[in-house]
PDB file of C-alpha atoms in Angstrom:
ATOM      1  CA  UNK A 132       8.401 130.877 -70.653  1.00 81.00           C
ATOM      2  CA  UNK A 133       7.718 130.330 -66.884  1.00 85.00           C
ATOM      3  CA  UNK A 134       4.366 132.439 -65.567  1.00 89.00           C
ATOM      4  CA  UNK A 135       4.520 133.940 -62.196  1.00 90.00           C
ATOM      5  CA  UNK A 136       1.185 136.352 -61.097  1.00 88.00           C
ATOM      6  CA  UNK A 137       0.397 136.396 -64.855  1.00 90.00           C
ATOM      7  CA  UNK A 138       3.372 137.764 -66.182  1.00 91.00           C
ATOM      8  CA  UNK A 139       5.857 135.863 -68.771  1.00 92.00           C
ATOM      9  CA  UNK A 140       9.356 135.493 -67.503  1.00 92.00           C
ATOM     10  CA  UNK A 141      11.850 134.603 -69.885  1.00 93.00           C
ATOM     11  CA  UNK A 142      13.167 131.212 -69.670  1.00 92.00           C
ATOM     12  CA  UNK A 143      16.983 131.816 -71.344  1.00 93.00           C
ATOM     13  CA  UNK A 144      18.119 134.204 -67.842  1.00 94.00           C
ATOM     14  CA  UNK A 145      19.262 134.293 -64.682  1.00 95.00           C
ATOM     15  CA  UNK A 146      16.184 134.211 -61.827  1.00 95.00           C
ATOM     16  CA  UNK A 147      17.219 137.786 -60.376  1.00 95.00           C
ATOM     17  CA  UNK A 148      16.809 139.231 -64.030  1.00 95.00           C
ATOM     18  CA  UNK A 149      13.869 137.224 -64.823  1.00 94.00           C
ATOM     19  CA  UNK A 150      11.869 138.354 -61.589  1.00 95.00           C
ATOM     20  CA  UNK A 151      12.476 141.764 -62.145  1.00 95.00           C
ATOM     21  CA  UNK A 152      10.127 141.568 -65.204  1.00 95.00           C
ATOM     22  CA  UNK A 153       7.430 141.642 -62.914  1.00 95.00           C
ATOM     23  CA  UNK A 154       6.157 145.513 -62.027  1.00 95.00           C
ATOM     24  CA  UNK A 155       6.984 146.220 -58.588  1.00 94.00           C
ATOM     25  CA  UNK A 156      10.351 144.119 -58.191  1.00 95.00           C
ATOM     26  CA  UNK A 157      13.628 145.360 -59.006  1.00 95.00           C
ATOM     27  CA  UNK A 158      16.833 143.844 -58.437  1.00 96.00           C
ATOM     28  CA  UNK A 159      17.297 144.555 -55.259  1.00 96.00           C
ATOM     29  CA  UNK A 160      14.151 142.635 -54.313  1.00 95.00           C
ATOM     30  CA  UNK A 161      14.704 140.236 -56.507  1.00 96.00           C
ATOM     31  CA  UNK A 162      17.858 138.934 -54.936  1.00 96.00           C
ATOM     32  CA  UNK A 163      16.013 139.278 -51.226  1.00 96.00           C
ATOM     33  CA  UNK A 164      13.613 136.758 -52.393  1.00 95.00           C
ATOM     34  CA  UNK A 165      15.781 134.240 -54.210  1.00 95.00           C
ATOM     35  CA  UNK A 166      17.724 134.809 -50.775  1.00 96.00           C
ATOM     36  CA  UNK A 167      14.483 134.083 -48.340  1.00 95.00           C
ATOM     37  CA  UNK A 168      13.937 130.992 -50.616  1.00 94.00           C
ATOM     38  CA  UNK A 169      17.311 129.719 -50.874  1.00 94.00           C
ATOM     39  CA  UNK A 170      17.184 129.916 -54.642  1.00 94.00           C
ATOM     40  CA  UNK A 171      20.580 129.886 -56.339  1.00 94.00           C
ATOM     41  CA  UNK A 172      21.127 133.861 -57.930  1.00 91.00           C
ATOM     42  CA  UNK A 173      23.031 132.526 -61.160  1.00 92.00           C
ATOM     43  CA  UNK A 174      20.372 129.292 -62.103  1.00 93.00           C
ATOM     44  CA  UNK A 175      18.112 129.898 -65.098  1.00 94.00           C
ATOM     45  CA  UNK A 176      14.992 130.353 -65.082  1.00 93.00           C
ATOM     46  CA  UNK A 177      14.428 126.953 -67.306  1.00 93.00           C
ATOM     47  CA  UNK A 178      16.321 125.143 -64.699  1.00 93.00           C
ATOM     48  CA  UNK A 179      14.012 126.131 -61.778  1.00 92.00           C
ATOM     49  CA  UNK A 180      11.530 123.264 -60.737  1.00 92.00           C
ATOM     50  CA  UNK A 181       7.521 123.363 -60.820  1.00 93.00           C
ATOM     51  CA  UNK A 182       7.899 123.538 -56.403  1.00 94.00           C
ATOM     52  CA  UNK A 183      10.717 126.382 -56.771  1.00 94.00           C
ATOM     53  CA  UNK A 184       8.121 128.275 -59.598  1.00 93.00           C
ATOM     54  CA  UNK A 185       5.050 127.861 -56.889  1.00 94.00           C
ATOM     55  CA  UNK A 186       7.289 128.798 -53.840  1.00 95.00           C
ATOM     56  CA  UNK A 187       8.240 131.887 -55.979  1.00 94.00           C
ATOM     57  CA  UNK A 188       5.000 133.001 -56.765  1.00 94.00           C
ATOM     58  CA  UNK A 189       3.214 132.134 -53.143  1.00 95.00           C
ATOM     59  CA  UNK A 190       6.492 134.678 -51.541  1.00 95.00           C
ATOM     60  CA  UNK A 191       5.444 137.694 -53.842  1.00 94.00           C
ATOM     61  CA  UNK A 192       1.888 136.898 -54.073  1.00 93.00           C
ATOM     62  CA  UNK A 193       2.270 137.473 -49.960  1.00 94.00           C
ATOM     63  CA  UNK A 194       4.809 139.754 -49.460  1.00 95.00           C
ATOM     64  CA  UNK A 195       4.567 141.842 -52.477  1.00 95.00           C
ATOM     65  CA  UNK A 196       2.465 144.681 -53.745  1.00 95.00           C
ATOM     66  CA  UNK A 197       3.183 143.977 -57.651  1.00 94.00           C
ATOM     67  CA  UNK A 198       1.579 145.280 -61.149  1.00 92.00           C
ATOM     68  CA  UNK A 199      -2.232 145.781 -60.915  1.00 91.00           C
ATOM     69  CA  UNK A 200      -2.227 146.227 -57.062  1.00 94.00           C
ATOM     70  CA  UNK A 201       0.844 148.569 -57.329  1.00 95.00           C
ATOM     71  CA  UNK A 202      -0.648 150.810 -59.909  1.00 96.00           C
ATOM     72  CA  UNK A 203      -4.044 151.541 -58.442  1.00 96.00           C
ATOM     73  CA  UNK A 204      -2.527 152.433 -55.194  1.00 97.00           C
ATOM     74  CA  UNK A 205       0.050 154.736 -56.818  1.00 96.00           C
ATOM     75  CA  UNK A 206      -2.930 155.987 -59.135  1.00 97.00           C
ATOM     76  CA  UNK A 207      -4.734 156.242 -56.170  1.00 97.00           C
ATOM     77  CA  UNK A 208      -2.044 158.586 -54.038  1.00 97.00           C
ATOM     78  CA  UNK A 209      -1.699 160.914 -57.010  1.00 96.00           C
ATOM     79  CA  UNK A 210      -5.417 161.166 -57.041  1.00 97.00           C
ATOM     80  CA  UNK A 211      -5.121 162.030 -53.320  1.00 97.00           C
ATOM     81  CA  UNK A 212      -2.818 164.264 -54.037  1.00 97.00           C
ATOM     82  CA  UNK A 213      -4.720 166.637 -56.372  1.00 96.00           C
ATOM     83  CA  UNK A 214      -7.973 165.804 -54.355  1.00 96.00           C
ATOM     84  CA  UNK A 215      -6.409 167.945 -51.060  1.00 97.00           C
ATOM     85  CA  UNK A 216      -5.186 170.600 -53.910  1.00 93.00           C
ATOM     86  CA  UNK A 217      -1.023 170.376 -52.169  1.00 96.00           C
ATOM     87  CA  UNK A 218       1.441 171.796 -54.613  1.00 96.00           C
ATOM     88  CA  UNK A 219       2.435 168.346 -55.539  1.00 96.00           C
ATOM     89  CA  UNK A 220      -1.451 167.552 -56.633  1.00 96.00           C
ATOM     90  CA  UNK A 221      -1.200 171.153 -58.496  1.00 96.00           C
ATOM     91  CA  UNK A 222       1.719 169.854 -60.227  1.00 95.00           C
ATOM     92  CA  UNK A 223      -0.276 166.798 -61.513  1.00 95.00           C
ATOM     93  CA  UNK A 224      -3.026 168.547 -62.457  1.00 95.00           C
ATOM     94  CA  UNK A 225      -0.996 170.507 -64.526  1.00 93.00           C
ATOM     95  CA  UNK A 226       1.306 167.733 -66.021  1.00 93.00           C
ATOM     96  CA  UNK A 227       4.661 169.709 -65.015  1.00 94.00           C
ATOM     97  CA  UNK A 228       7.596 168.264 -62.876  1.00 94.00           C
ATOM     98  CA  UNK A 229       6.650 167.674 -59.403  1.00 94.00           C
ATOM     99  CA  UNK A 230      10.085 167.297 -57.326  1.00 93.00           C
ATOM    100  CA  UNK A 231      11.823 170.473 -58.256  1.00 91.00           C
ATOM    101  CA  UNK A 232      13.227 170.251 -61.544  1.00 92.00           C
ATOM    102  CA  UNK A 233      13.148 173.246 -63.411  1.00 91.00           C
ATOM    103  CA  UNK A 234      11.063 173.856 -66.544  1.00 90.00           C
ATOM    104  CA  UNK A 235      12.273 177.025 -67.978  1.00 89.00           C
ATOM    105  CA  UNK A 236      14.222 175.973 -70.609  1.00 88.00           C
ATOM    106  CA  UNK A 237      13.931 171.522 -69.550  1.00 89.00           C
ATOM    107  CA  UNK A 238      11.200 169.341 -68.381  1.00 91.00           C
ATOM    108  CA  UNK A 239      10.010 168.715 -72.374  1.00 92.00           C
ATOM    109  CA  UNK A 240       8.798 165.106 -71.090  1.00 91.00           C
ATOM    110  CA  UNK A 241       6.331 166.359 -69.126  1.00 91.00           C
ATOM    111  CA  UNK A 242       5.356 169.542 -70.608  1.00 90.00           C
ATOM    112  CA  UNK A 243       5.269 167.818 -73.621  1.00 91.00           C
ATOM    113  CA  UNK A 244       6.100 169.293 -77.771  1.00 92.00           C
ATOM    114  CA  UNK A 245       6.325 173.426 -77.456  1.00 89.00           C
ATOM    115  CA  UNK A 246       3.595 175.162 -78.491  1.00 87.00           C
ATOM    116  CA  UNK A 247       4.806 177.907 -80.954  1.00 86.00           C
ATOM    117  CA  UNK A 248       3.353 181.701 -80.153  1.00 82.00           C
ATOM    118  CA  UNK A 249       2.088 182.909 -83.270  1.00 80.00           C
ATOM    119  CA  UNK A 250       2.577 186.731 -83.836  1.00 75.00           C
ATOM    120  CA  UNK A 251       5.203 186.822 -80.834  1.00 65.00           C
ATOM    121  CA  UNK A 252       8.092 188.647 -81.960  1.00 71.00           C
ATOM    122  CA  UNK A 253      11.722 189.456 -80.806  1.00 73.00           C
ATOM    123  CA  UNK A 254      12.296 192.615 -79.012  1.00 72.00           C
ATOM    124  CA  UNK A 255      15.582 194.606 -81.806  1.00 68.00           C
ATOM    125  CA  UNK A 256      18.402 195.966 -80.101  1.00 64.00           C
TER     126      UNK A 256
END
């Protein structure tokens, strides 16, 4: 397997699948980089050379905010968030959806399993 910024990509796939293994890049950026370098979409990842590998890596490593780096400043802008106490930071705080999904009878993912009522009984007709 071929390492770029610490991450394993696999060897047996195309480059613009492979990149996107790293946190940060998706497709789309994948196939502006291979682009930038001149890097073939549909060659392997096995078939890249050690200068192709290093050119890859130096062009993210620059140009990139990818997986550590990219997680503490998205940590960091939800912290920000709840620190100035907007509705979006209240939403956080309170682990339920935060762009306008409803929750009444959805959002299970983020409100997590229900928590039965005990004693809580139907109103009869």
């Amino acid at each position: 397997m071929a390492r770029i910024l610490g991450v394993d990509i696999p060897n047996n796939k195309h480059v613009v699948i492979s990149l996107t293994y790293i946190y940060g890049i998706g497709n789309d950026s994948a196939q502006k980089i291979l682009d930038k370098l001149g890097i073939d979409h549909r060659k392997k990842t096995k078939d890249l050379t050690e200068e192709q590998l290093s050119t890859l890596a130096t062009e993210i490593e620059n140009n990139y905010v990818v997986e550590g780096q990219l997680s503490r400043q998205i940590r960091g802008n939800i912290q920000r968030l709840k620190e100035i106490a907007c509705y979006r930071g209240f939403r956080h705080r309170r682990g339920l959806p935060v762009r306008g999904q409803q929750t009444q009878s959805n959002a299970r993912t983020r409100k997590g399993p229900r928590k039965t009522i005990a004693g809580k009984k139907r109103v009869g007709k």
